[in-house]
Amino acid sequence: MENHLGNDQNYKLDFHGKGSDFFGIIIVNWLLTIITLGIYYPWAKAKQLQFIYSSTSLNGDSFSFHGTGKEMFKGFIKAILIFGILYGVLISFVYLKMPFVGLLLFYIGFLAIFPIAIHGSYRYRMSRTSWRGIRFGYRGDRKEFTLLFFKWVGLTIITLGIYGAWMAMNMRNYLLGNVRFGDSEFQYDGDGGDYFMLNLKGYFLTIITLGIYSFWWQKDLFEYYVNNLSLKKNNERINFTSTATGGDFFGLVVVNVLILIFTLGLGYAWVVTRTMKFIFENVALDGNFDLDTLTQTEENYKDATGEDLSDFLDLDAVM
């Protein structure tokens, strides 16, 4: 195999989706979801994701999302059944005049869903994403991640929330570290101590400056998320770097808020596309990884239950 080590490559991330196009998709989705009493929601989400992915490009070639409304609908039904069982258990114990036991079982079951939802969402979303026909994949183990998740939650509770910073970074390290892009793999090197100090600094400076520093806090967080991410294959690597400033975040947030206020929320589509464009314009890629050498290694996974559970729990993907 030819060794590309030391040969700098050119990379360009871009988002070219238009707010007007996304607005048309959202309006149709809203109407059909209302008319069908929510049944159309999985198809609505699939169409939105297909728009977002196809509007995002790397070196001029767009990403693709291959998930379908039918796949998501099956996951949607499973998610409803799971939550239905949880609420059924709660109501049953309330009827038996044992509300404390019912609440305890409900919250244990509810908490247990979180790692399953996160793991399932990553597995589905990654396997249904491709670029130049090369699929992404997620190789995390559900049992391993679930055990780690409860370990991290336990430590967070014992430390009265202080360990939360370490939990956030451990989770990001595990999830992103198990994402594959063909025969390459992502690596995340976040540290809980650094993340804790970053948030501590942001919290106090935001209070001292009466909220003004919050935009620079957001910049610091975005920078930390991006700068610790890399993509590697053998001795080749692509490093991600944030170029955004606090002033950039100030401008983005203020304009987005004004758009939502003066359009009474109808400008949401433009807010989303502006934000996506901002993100990709402010992520620089540098390295010696020749993308033309990528080969297919990942398989399709069509169970969208985790994706729909994540929606119900309002969980955003880490990536």
PDB file of C-alpha atoms in Angstrom:
ATOM      1  CA  MET A   1       0.000   0.000   0.000  1.00  0.00           C
ATOM      2  CA  GLU A   2       1.255   3.478  -0.819  1.00  0.00           C
ATOM      3  CA  ASN A   3       2.231   5.476   2.257  1.00  0.00           C
ATOM      4  CA  HIS A   4       0.665   8.933   2.290  1.00  0.00           C
ATOM      5  CA  LEU A   5       2.290   9.970   5.566  1.00  0.00           C
ATOM      6  CA  GLY A   6       3.668  13.482   5.256  1.00  0.00           C
ATOM      7  CA  ASN A   7       1.601  14.367   2.185  1.00  0.00           C
ATOM      8  CA  ASP A   8      -0.785  17.138   3.212  1.00  0.00           C
ATOM      9  CA  GLN A   9      -4.310  16.784   1.827  1.00  0.00           C
ATOM     10  CA  ASN A  10      -7.000  19.392   1.186  1.00  0.00           C
ATOM     11  CA  TYR A  11     -10.386  19.059   2.901  1.00  0.00           C
ATOM     12  CA  LYS A  12     -13.462  21.268   2.713  1.00  0.00           C
ATOM     13  CA  LEU A  13     -16.652  20.861   4.759  1.00  0.00           C
ATOM     14  CA  ASP A  14     -19.664  22.833   3.565  1.00  0.00           C
ATOM     15  CA  PHE A  15     -23.390  23.183   4.110  1.00  0.00           C
ATOM     16  CA  HIS A  16     -25.378  24.545   1.181  1.00  0.00           C
ATOM     17  CA  GLY A  17     -28.972  23.944   2.257  1.00  0.00           C
ATOM     18  CA  LYS A  18     -31.381  26.855   1.791  1.00  0.00           C
ATOM     19  CA  GLY A  19     -33.858  27.971   4.427  1.00  0.00           C
ATOM     20  CA  SER A  20     -36.619  28.285   1.840  1.00  0.00           C
ATOM     21  CA  ASP A  21     -36.198  24.649   0.758  1.00  0.00           C
ATOM     22  CA  PHE A  22     -36.131  23.419   4.350  1.00  0.00           C
ATOM     23  CA  PHE A  23     -39.180  25.564   5.150  1.00  0.00           C
ATOM     24  CA  GLY A  24     -41.150  23.777   2.426  1.00  0.00           C
ATOM     25  CA  ILE A  25     -40.211  20.398   3.879  1.00  0.00           C
ATOM     26  CA  ILE A  26     -41.094  21.446   7.427  1.00  0.00           C
ATOM     27  CA  ILE A  27     -44.501  22.889   6.483  1.00  0.00           C
ATOM     28  CA  VAL A  28     -45.533  19.744   4.610  1.00  0.00           C
ATOM     29  CA  ASN A  29     -44.242  17.600   7.492  1.00  0.00           C
ATOM     30  CA  TRP A  30     -46.174  19.593  10.079  1.00  0.00           C
ATOM     31  CA  LEU A  31     -49.409  19.426   8.088  1.00  0.00           C
ATOM     32  CA  LEU A  32     -49.165  15.690   7.391  1.00  0.00           C
ATOM     33  CA  THR A  33     -48.191  14.941  10.996  1.00  0.00           C
ATOM     34  CA  ILE A  34     -51.217  16.876  12.271  1.00  0.00           C
ATOM     35  CA  ILE A  35     -53.604  15.326   9.732  1.00  0.00           C
ATOM     36  CA  THR A  36     -52.415  11.790  10.564  1.00  0.00           C
ATOM     37  CA  LEU A  37     -52.507  12.472  14.332  1.00  0.00           C
ATOM     38  CA  GLY A  38     -48.749  11.986  14.617  1.00  0.00           C
ATOM     39  CA  ILE A  39     -48.436   8.804  12.557  1.00  0.00           C
ATOM     40  CA  TYR A  40     -46.517  10.606   9.784  1.00  0.00           C
ATOM     41  CA  TYR A  41     -43.808  11.770  12.233  1.00  0.00           C
ATOM     42  CA  PRO A  42     -41.223   9.048  11.335  1.00  0.00           C
ATOM     43  CA  TRP A  43     -41.498   9.930   7.640  1.00  0.00           C
ATOM     44  CA  ALA A  44     -41.227  13.620   8.530  1.00  0.00           C
ATOM     45  CA  LYS A  45     -38.024  13.041  10.460  1.00  0.00           C
ATOM     46  CA  ALA A  46     -36.545  10.915   7.666  1.00  0.00           C
ATOM     47  CA  LYS A  47     -37.204  13.679   5.121  1.00  0.00           C
ATOM     48  CA  GLN A  48     -35.595  16.302   7.351  1.00  0.00           C
ATOM     49  CA  LEU A  49     -32.505  14.173   7.940  1.00  0.00           C
ATOM     50  CA  GLN A  50     -32.234  13.402   4.224  1.00  0.00           C
ATOM     51  CA  PHE A  51     -32.288  17.151   3.499  1.00  0.00           C
ATOM     52  CA  ILE A  52     -29.684  17.987   6.162  1.00  0.00           C
ATOM     53  CA  TYR A  53     -27.312  15.229   5.089  1.00  0.00           C
ATOM     54  CA  SER A  54     -27.631  15.841   1.355  1.00  0.00           C
ATOM     55  CA  SER A  55     -26.980  19.550   1.964  1.00  0.00           C
ATOM     56  CA  THR A  56     -23.715  18.761   3.755  1.00  0.00           C
ATOM     57  CA  SER A  57     -20.640  18.060   1.674  1.00  0.00           C
ATOM     58  CA  LEU A  58     -17.007  17.071   2.094  1.00  0.00           C
ATOM     59  CA  ASN A  59     -14.700  18.092  -0.739  1.00  0.00           C
ATOM     60  CA  GLY A  60     -17.742  18.831  -2.891  1.00  0.00           C
ATOM     61  CA  ASP A  61     -19.415  15.414  -2.449  1.00  0.00           C
ATOM     62  CA  SER A  62     -22.586  15.300  -0.375  1.00  0.00           C
ATOM     63  CA  PHE A  63     -23.350  12.928   2.461  1.00  0.00           C
ATOM     64  CA  SER A  64     -26.423  10.699   2.210  1.00  0.00           C
ATOM     65  CA  PHE A  65     -28.897   9.502   4.808  1.00  0.00           C
ATOM     66  CA  HIS A  66     -30.495   6.225   3.752  1.00  0.00           C
ATOM     67  CA  GLY A  67     -32.943   5.821   6.622  1.00  0.00           C
ATOM     68  CA  THR A  68     -36.596   5.586   5.652  1.00  0.00           C
ATOM     69  CA  GLY A  69     -39.897   6.515   7.236  1.00  0.00           C
ATOM     70  CA  LYS A  70     -40.902   2.847   7.217  1.00  0.00           C
ATOM     71  CA  GLU A  71     -37.838   1.870   9.262  1.00  0.00           C
ATOM     72  CA  MET A  72     -38.410   4.718  11.687  1.00  0.00           C
ATOM     73  CA  PHE A  73     -42.115   3.917  11.970  1.00  0.00           C
ATOM     74  CA  LYS A  74     -41.300   0.379  13.134  1.00  0.00           C
ATOM     75  CA  GLY A  75     -38.937   1.849  15.727  1.00  0.00           C
ATOM     76  CA  PHE A  76     -41.597   4.436  16.615  1.00  0.00           C
ATOM     77  CA  ILE A  77     -44.116   1.689  17.417  1.00  0.00           C
ATOM     78  CA  LYS A  78     -41.570  -0.219  19.519  1.00  0.00           C
ATOM     79  CA  ALA A  79     -40.695   2.969  21.422  1.00  0.00           C
ATOM     80  CA  ILE A  80     -44.380   3.628  22.157  1.00  0.00           C
ATOM     81  CA  LEU A  81     -44.809   0.053  23.414  1.00  0.00           C
ATOM     82  CA  ILE A  82     -41.775   0.371  25.704  1.00  0.00           C
ATOM     83  CA  PHE A  83     -43.037   3.591  27.256  1.00  0.00           C
ATOM     84  CA  GLY A  84     -46.541   2.132  27.395  1.00  0.00           C
ATOM     85  CA  ILE A  85     -45.248  -0.801  29.457  1.00  0.00           C
ATOM     86  CA  LEU A  86     -43.441   1.561  31.849  1.00  0.00           C
ATOM     87  CA  TYR A  87     -46.550   3.656  32.406  1.00  0.00           C
ATOM     88  CA  GLY A  88     -48.633   0.482  32.688  1.00  0.00           C
ATOM     89  CA  VAL A  89     -46.388  -0.755  35.518  1.00  0.00           C
ATOM     90  CA  LEU A  90     -46.696   2.600  37.280  1.00  0.00           C
ATOM     91  CA  ILE A  91     -50.491   2.706  36.995  1.00  0.00           C
ATOM     92  CA  SER A  92     -50.787  -0.934  38.129  1.00  0.00           C
ATOM     93  CA  PHE A  93     -48.873  -0.298  41.359  1.00  0.00           C
ATOM     94  CA  VAL A  94     -50.814   2.907  41.986  1.00  0.00           C
ATOM     95  CA  TYR A  95     -54.012   0.860  41.633  1.00  0.00           C
ATOM     96  CA  LEU A  96     -52.575  -1.683  44.103  1.00  0.00           C
ATOM     97  CA  LYS A  97     -51.946   1.250  46.479  1.00  0.00           C
ATOM     98  CA  MET A  98     -48.183   0.809  46.200  1.00  0.00           C
ATOM     99  CA  PRO A  99     -47.296   4.089  44.444  1.00  0.00           C
ATOM    100  CA  PHE A 100     -43.751   4.236  45.854  1.00  0.00           C
ATOM    101  CA  VAL A 101     -42.875   0.835  44.369  1.00  0.00           C
ATOM    102  CA  GLY A 102     -44.478   1.852  41.088  1.00  0.00           C
ATOM    103  CA  LEU A 103     -42.521   5.107  40.925  1.00  0.00           C
ATOM    104  CA  LEU A 104     -39.284   3.323  41.836  1.00  0.00           C
ATOM    105  CA  LEU A 105     -39.724   0.728  39.081  1.00  0.00           C
ATOM    106  CA  PHE A 106     -40.796   3.426  36.620  1.00  0.00           C
ATOM    107  CA  TYR A 107     -37.721   5.564  37.204  1.00  0.00           C
ATOM    108  CA  ILE A 108     -35.370   2.565  37.138  1.00  0.00           C
ATOM    109  CA  GLY A 109     -36.883   1.464  33.833  1.00  0.00           C
ATOM    110  CA  PHE A 110     -36.848   5.030  32.523  1.00  0.00           C
ATOM    111  CA  LEU A 111     -33.166   5.432  33.394  1.00  0.00           C
ATOM    112  CA  ALA A 112     -32.340   2.040  31.859  1.00  0.00           C
ATOM    113  CA  ILE A 113     -33.748   3.248  28.531  1.00  0.00           C
ATOM    114  CA  PHE A 114     -31.166   6.035  28.214  1.00  0.00           C
ATOM    115  CA  PRO A 115     -28.069   3.948  27.357  1.00  0.00           C
ATOM    116  CA  ILE A 116     -30.165   1.671  25.132  1.00  0.00           C
ATOM    117  CA  ALA A 117     -31.549   4.697  23.284  1.00  0.00           C
ATOM    118  CA  ILE A 118     -28.132   6.321  22.859  1.00  0.00           C
ATOM    119  CA  HIS A 119     -26.484   3.091  21.709  1.00  0.00           C
ATOM    120  CA  GLY A 120     -29.335   2.222  19.335  1.00  0.00           C
ATOM    121  CA  SER A 121     -29.467   5.732  17.899  1.00  0.00           C
ATOM    122  CA  TYR A 122     -25.753   5.717  17.112  1.00  0.00           C
ATOM    123  CA  ARG A 123     -25.920   2.259  15.594  1.00  0.00           C
ATOM    124  CA  TYR A 124     -28.842   3.136  13.337  1.00  0.00           C
ATOM    125  CA  ARG A 125     -27.843   6.686  12.389  1.00  0.00           C
ATOM    126  CA  MET A 126     -24.251   5.788  11.554  1.00  0.00           C
ATOM    127  CA  SER A 127     -25.115   2.693   9.495  1.00  0.00           C
ATOM    128  CA  ARG A 128     -27.599   4.685   7.406  1.00  0.00           C
ATOM    129  CA  THR A 129     -25.077   7.446   6.622  1.00  0.00           C
ATOM    130  CA  SER A 130     -22.637   7.387   3.709  1.00  0.00           C
ATOM    131  CA  TRP A 131     -20.273   9.564   1.673  1.00  0.00           C
ATOM    132  CA  ARG A 132     -19.221   8.589  -1.834  1.00  0.00           C
ATOM    133  CA  GLY A 133     -20.937   5.274  -1.144  1.00  0.00           C
ATOM    134  CA  ILE A 134     -18.718   4.550   1.885  1.00  0.00           C
ATOM    135  CA  ARG A 135     -20.859   3.820   4.919  1.00  0.00           C
ATOM    136  CA  PHE A 136     -20.306   4.932   8.488  1.00  0.00           C
ATOM    137  CA  GLY A 137     -20.747   2.451  11.315  1.00  0.00           C
ATOM    138  CA  TYR A 138     -20.843   2.167  15.093  1.00  0.00           C
ATOM    139  CA  ARG A 139     -19.129  -0.757  16.832  1.00  0.00           C
ATOM    140  CA  GLY A 140     -19.950  -0.080  20.469  1.00  0.00           C
ATOM    141  CA  ASP A 141     -21.246  -2.974  22.572  1.00  0.00           C
ATOM    142  CA  ARG A 142     -24.680  -2.391  24.148  1.00  0.00           C
ATOM    143  CA  LYS A 143     -23.978  -4.381  27.325  1.00  0.00           C
ATOM    144  CA  GLU A 144     -20.587  -2.763  27.840  1.00  0.00           C
ATOM    145  CA  PHE A 145     -21.950   0.745  27.251  1.00  0.00           C
ATOM    146  CA  THR A 146     -24.928   0.161  29.550  1.00  0.00           C
ATOM    147  CA  LEU A 147     -22.687  -1.021  32.411  1.00  0.00           C
ATOM    148  CA  LEU A 148     -20.355   1.936  31.893  1.00  0.00           C
ATOM    149  CA  PHE A 149     -23.318   4.330  31.751  1.00  0.00           C
ATOM    150  CA  PHE A 150     -24.664   3.193  35.122  1.00  0.00           C
ATOM    151  CA  LYS A 151     -21.168   3.316  36.608  1.00  0.00           C
ATOM    152  CA  TRP A 152     -20.813   6.921  35.461  1.00  0.00           C
ATOM    153  CA  VAL A 153     -24.304   7.817  36.693  1.00  0.00           C
ATOM    154  CA  GLY A 154     -23.536   6.267  40.083  1.00  0.00           C
ATOM    155  CA  LEU A 155     -20.301   8.245  40.414  1.00  0.00           C
ATOM    156  CA  THR A 156     -22.125  11.425  39.388  1.00  0.00           C
ATOM    157  CA  ILE A 157     -24.750  10.871  42.102  1.00  0.00           C
ATOM    158  CA  ILE A 158     -22.149  10.031  44.775  1.00  0.00           C
ATOM    159  CA  THR A 159     -20.129  13.175  43.958  1.00  0.00           C
ATOM    160  CA  LEU A 160     -23.282  15.353  43.943  1.00  0.00           C
ATOM    161  CA  GLY A 161     -22.929  16.057  40.240  1.00  0.00           C
ATOM    162  CA  ILE A 162     -19.230  16.905  40.135  1.00  0.00           C
ATOM    163  CA  TYR A 163     -18.369  13.734  38.191  1.00  0.00           C
ATOM    164  CA  GLY A 164     -20.833  14.838  35.502  1.00  0.00           C
ATOM    165  CA  ALA A 165     -18.007  16.454  33.530  1.00  0.00           C
ATOM    166  CA  TRP A 166     -16.056  13.184  33.515  1.00  0.00           C
ATOM    167  CA  MET A 167     -19.219  11.263  32.595  1.00  0.00           C
ATOM    168  CA  ALA A 168     -19.831  13.573  29.622  1.00  0.00           C
ATOM    169  CA  MET A 169     -16.281  13.123  28.327  1.00  0.00           C
ATOM    170  CA  ASN A 170     -16.194   9.369  28.998  1.00  0.00           C
ATOM    171  CA  MET A 171     -19.411   9.004  27.050  1.00  0.00           C
ATOM    172  CA  ARG A 172     -18.142  11.082  24.149  1.00  0.00           C
ATOM    173  CA  ASN A 173     -14.816   9.199  24.120  1.00  0.00           C
ATOM    174  CA  TYR A 174     -16.609   5.839  24.029  1.00  0.00           C
ATOM    175  CA  LEU A 175     -19.298   6.702  21.487  1.00  0.00           C
ATOM    176  CA  LEU A 176     -17.165   8.622  19.004  1.00  0.00           C
ATOM    177  CA  GLY A 177     -14.270   6.216  19.494  1.00  0.00           C
ATOM    178  CA  ASN A 178     -16.503   3.433  18.208  1.00  0.00           C
ATOM    179  CA  VAL A 179     -17.627   5.281  15.073  1.00  0.00           C
ATOM    180  CA  ARG A 180     -16.148   4.008  11.823  1.00  0.00           C
ATOM    181  CA  PHE A 181     -15.998   5.663   8.418  1.00  0.00           C
ATOM    182  CA  GLY A 182     -15.263   2.800   6.062  1.00  0.00           C
ATOM    183  CA  ASP A 183     -11.952   1.349   7.221  1.00  0.00           C
ATOM    184  CA  SER A 184     -11.020   4.481   9.198  1.00  0.00           C
ATOM    185  CA  GLU A 185     -12.019   5.276  12.777  1.00  0.00           C
ATOM    186  CA  PHE A 186     -12.782   8.366  14.807  1.00  0.00           C
ATOM    187  CA  GLN A 187     -10.948   9.174  18.003  1.00  0.00           C
ATOM    188  CA  TYR A 188     -11.981  11.580  20.733  1.00  0.00           C
ATOM    189  CA  ASP A 189      -9.563  12.699  23.453  1.00  0.00           C
ATOM    190  CA  GLY A 190     -11.711  14.738  25.840  1.00  0.00           C
ATOM    191  CA  ASP A 191     -10.649  14.906  29.494  1.00  0.00           C
ATOM    192  CA  GLY A 192     -13.119  15.267  32.366  1.00  0.00           C
ATOM    193  CA  GLY A 193     -10.825  17.531  34.387  1.00  0.00           C
ATOM    194  CA  ASP A 194     -10.299  19.948  31.498  1.00  0.00           C
ATOM    195  CA  TYR A 195     -14.012  19.934  30.712  1.00  0.00           C
ATOM    196  CA  PHE A 196     -14.899  20.584  34.363  1.00  0.00           C
ATOM    197  CA  MET A 197     -12.561  23.594  34.592  1.00  0.00           C
ATOM    198  CA  LEU A 198     -13.814  24.924  31.261  1.00  0.00           C
ATOM    199  CA  ASN A 199     -17.406  24.904  32.493  1.00  0.00           C
ATOM    200  CA  LEU A 200     -16.471  26.256  35.930  1.00  0.00           C
ATOM    201  CA  LYS A 201     -14.697  29.186  34.293  1.00  0.00           C
ATOM    202  CA  GLY A 202     -17.601  29.767  31.908  1.00  0.00           C
ATOM    203  CA  TYR A 203     -20.182  29.644  34.694  1.00  0.00           C
ATOM    204  CA  PHE A 204     -18.509  32.215  36.924  1.00  0.00           C
ATOM    205  CA  LEU A 205     -17.466  34.587  34.124  1.00  0.00           C
ATOM    206  CA  THR A 206     -21.008  34.491  32.725  1.00  0.00           C
ATOM    207  CA  ILE A 207     -22.369  35.541  36.137  1.00  0.00           C
ATOM    208  CA  ILE A 208     -19.726  38.252  36.587  1.00  0.00           C
ATOM    209  CA  THR A 209     -20.373  39.701  33.108  1.00  0.00           C
ATOM    210  CA  LEU A 210     -24.174  39.496  33.521  1.00  0.00           C
ATOM    211  CA  GLY A 211     -24.451  36.911  30.770  1.00  0.00           C
ATOM    212  CA  ILE A 212     -22.197  38.524  28.173  1.00  0.00           C
ATOM    213  CA  TYR A 213     -19.480  35.877  28.511  1.00  0.00           C
ATOM    214  CA  SER A 214     -21.996  33.111  27.711  1.00  0.00           C
ATOM    215  CA  PHE A 215     -21.193  33.483  23.993  1.00  0.00           C
ATOM    216  CA  TRP A 216     -17.477  32.978  24.648  1.00  0.00           C
ATOM    217  CA  TRP A 217     -18.334  30.041  26.924  1.00  0.00           C
ATOM    218  CA  GLN A 218     -20.237  28.506  24.018  1.00  0.00           C
ATOM    219  CA  LYS A 219     -17.248  29.166  21.780  1.00  0.00           C
ATOM    220  CA  ASP A 220     -14.937  27.441  24.265  1.00  0.00           C
ATOM    221  CA  LEU A 221     -17.226  24.400  24.465  1.00  0.00           C
ATOM    222  CA  PHE A 222     -17.555  24.150  20.683  1.00  0.00           C
ATOM    223  CA  GLU A 223     -13.784  24.482  20.358  1.00  0.00           C
ATOM    224  CA  TYR A 224     -13.192  21.760  22.938  1.00  0.00           C
ATOM    225  CA  TYR A 225     -15.659  19.387  21.254  1.00  0.00           C
ATOM    226  CA  VAL A 226     -14.129  19.926  17.810  1.00  0.00           C
ATOM    227  CA  ASN A 227     -10.421  20.174  18.625  1.00  0.00           C
ATOM    228  CA  ASN A 228     -10.352  16.829  20.443  1.00  0.00           C
ATOM    229  CA  LEU A 229     -11.811  14.956  17.469  1.00  0.00           C
ATOM    230  CA  SER A 230      -9.748  13.217  14.801  1.00  0.00           C
ATOM    231  CA  LEU A 231     -10.151  10.595  12.096  1.00  0.00           C
ATOM    232  CA  LYS A 232      -7.381   8.064  11.638  1.00  0.00           C
ATOM    233  CA  LYS A 233      -6.392   5.170   9.421  1.00  0.00           C
ATOM    234  CA  ASN A 234      -3.115   3.417  10.137  1.00  0.00           C
ATOM    235  CA  ASN A 235      -0.518   6.231  10.317  1.00  0.00           C
ATOM    236  CA  GLU A 236      -2.710   8.746   8.511  1.00  0.00           C
ATOM    237  CA  ARG A 237      -4.878  11.219  10.383  1.00  0.00           C
ATOM    238  CA  ILE A 238      -7.276  14.129   9.913  1.00  0.00           C
ATOM    239  CA  ASN A 239      -7.460  16.606  12.804  1.00  0.00           C
ATOM    240  CA  PHE A 240     -10.536  18.777  13.376  1.00  0.00           C
ATOM    241  CA  THR A 241     -10.081  22.390  14.500  1.00  0.00           C
ATOM    242  CA  SER A 242     -12.595  25.091  15.399  1.00  0.00           C
ATOM    243  CA  THR A 243     -12.126  28.555  13.891  1.00  0.00           C
ATOM    244  CA  ALA A 244     -15.171  30.172  15.526  1.00  0.00           C
ATOM    245  CA  THR A 245     -14.861  33.155  17.875  1.00  0.00           C
ATOM    246  CA  GLY A 246     -17.036  34.395  20.710  1.00  0.00           C
ATOM    247  CA  GLY A 247     -18.117  37.286  18.494  1.00  0.00           C
ATOM    248  CA  ASP A 248     -19.193  34.798  15.815  1.00  0.00           C
ATOM    249  CA  PHE A 249     -21.401  32.974  18.324  1.00  0.00           C
ATOM    250  CA  PHE A 250     -22.827  36.289  19.537  1.00  0.00           C
ATOM    251  CA  GLY A 251     -23.819  37.213  15.992  1.00  0.00           C
ATOM    252  CA  LEU A 252     -25.277  33.771  15.260  1.00  0.00           C
ATOM    253  CA  VAL A 253     -27.425  33.602  18.408  1.00  0.00           C
ATOM    254  CA  VAL A 254     -28.675  37.202  18.312  1.00  0.00           C
ATOM    255  CA  VAL A 255     -29.714  37.019  14.654  1.00  0.00           C
ATOM    256  CA  ASN A 256     -31.345  33.608  15.171  1.00  0.00           C
ATOM    257  CA  VAL A 257     -33.369  34.925  18.117  1.00  0.00           C
ATOM    258  CA  LEU A 258     -34.466  37.982  16.143  1.00  0.00           C
ATOM    259  CA  ILE A 259     -35.523  35.797  13.203  1.00  0.00           C
ATOM    260  CA  LEU A 260     -37.663  33.612  15.481  1.00  0.00           C
ATOM    261  CA  ILE A 261     -39.220  36.620  17.239  1.00  0.00           C
ATOM    262  CA  PHE A 262     -40.092  38.674  14.166  1.00  0.00           C
ATOM    263  CA  THR A 263     -41.366  35.679  12.174  1.00  0.00           C
ATOM    264  CA  LEU A 264     -43.334  34.301  15.145  1.00  0.00           C
ATOM    265  CA  GLY A 265     -41.373  31.069  14.863  1.00  0.00           C
ATOM    266  CA  LEU A 266     -41.885  30.606  11.118  1.00  0.00           C
ATOM    267  CA  GLY A 267     -38.221  31.406  10.526  1.00  0.00           C
ATOM    268  CA  TYR A 268     -37.143  28.210  12.265  1.00  0.00           C
ATOM    269  CA  ALA A 269     -36.025  26.692   8.949  1.00  0.00           C
ATOM    270  CA  TRP A 270     -33.661  29.606   8.320  1.00  0.00           C
ATOM    271  CA  VAL A 271     -32.340  29.355  11.894  1.00  0.00           C
ATOM    272  CA  VAL A 272     -31.481  25.686  11.353  1.00  0.00           C
ATOM    273  CA  THR A 273     -29.783  26.221   7.981  1.00  0.00           C
ATOM    274  CA  ARG A 274     -27.871  29.289   9.256  1.00  0.00           C
ATOM    275  CA  THR A 275     -26.657  27.303  12.259  1.00  0.00           C
ATOM    276  CA  MET A 276     -25.611  24.308  10.175  1.00  0.00           C
ATOM    277  CA  LYS A 277     -23.735  26.545   7.749  1.00  0.00           C
ATOM    278  CA  PHE A 278     -22.040  28.309  10.685  1.00  0.00           C
ATOM    279  CA  ILE A 279     -20.906  25.004  12.192  1.00  0.00           C
ATOM    280  CA  PHE A 280     -19.358  23.599   9.033  1.00  0.00           C
ATOM    281  CA  GLU A 281     -17.780  26.894   8.002  1.00  0.00           C
ATOM    282  CA  ASN A 282     -16.028  26.990  11.367  1.00  0.00           C
ATOM    283  CA  VAL A 283     -14.610  23.467  11.364  1.00  0.00           C
ATOM    284  CA  ALA A 284     -11.233  23.196   9.635  1.00  0.00           C
ATOM    285  CA  LEU A 285      -9.717  19.844   8.673  1.00  0.00           C
ATOM    286  CA  ASP A 286      -6.010  19.263   8.385  1.00  0.00           C
ATOM    287  CA  GLY A 287      -4.045  16.067   7.847  1.00  0.00           C
ATOM    288  CA  ASN A 288      -2.398  13.563   5.540  1.00  0.00           C
ATOM    289  CA  PHE A 289      -5.293  11.139   5.098  1.00  0.00           C
ATOM    290  CA  ASP A 290      -6.128  10.477   1.434  1.00  0.00           C
ATOM    291  CA  LEU A 291      -9.909  10.015   1.375  1.00  0.00           C
ATOM    292  CA  ASP A 292      -9.673   8.179  -1.942  1.00  0.00           C
ATOM    293  CA  THR A 293      -8.131   5.213  -0.089  1.00  0.00           C
ATOM    294  CA  LEU A 294     -11.269   4.590   2.015  1.00  0.00           C
ATOM    295  CA  THR A 295     -12.779   1.133   1.572  1.00  0.00           C
ATOM    296  CA  GLN A 296     -16.156  -0.288   2.571  1.00  0.00           C
ATOM    297  CA  THR A 297     -16.249  -2.224   5.848  1.00  0.00           C
ATOM    298  CA  GLU A 298     -19.525  -1.371   7.596  1.00  0.00           C
ATOM    299  CA  GLU A 299     -22.936  -3.046   7.338  1.00  0.00           C
ATOM    300  CA  ASN A 300     -26.481  -1.692   7.231  1.00  0.00           C
ATOM    301  CA  TYR A 301     -28.554  -1.768  10.403  1.00  0.00           C
ATOM    302  CA  LYS A 302     -32.242  -1.019   9.949  1.00  0.00           C
ATOM    303  CA  ASP A 303     -33.673  -1.128  13.494  1.00  0.00           C
ATOM    304  CA  ALA A 304     -34.536   2.504  14.311  1.00  0.00           C
ATOM    305  CA  THR A 305     -35.917   1.813  17.815  1.00  0.00           C
ATOM    306  CA  GLY A 306     -32.993   3.582  19.498  1.00  0.00           C
ATOM    307  CA  GLU A 307     -33.429   6.587  17.212  1.00  0.00           C
ATOM    308  CA  ASP A 308     -37.103   6.903  18.177  1.00  0.00           C
ATOM    309  CA  LEU A 309     -36.422   6.330  21.875  1.00  0.00           C
ATOM    310  CA  SER A 310     -33.902   9.176  21.680  1.00  0.00           C
ATOM    311  CA  ASP A 311     -36.626  11.395  20.224  1.00  0.00           C
ATOM    312  CA  PHE A 312     -39.027  10.534  23.038  1.00  0.00           C
ATOM    313  CA  LEU A 313     -36.304  11.312  25.611  1.00  0.00           C
ATOM    314  CA  ASP A 314     -35.245  14.472  23.730  1.00  0.00           C
ATOM    315  CA  LEU A 315     -31.673  13.187  23.454  1.00  0.00           C
ATOM    316  CA  ASP A 316     -29.395  14.726  20.871  1.00  0.00           C
ATOM    317  CA  ALA A 317     -26.628  12.666  19.342  1.00  0.00           C
ATOM    318  CA  VAL A 318     -23.270  13.479  20.736  1.00  0.00           C
ATOM    319  CA  MET A 319     -21.799  13.977  17.341  1.00  0.00           C
TER     320      MET A 319
END
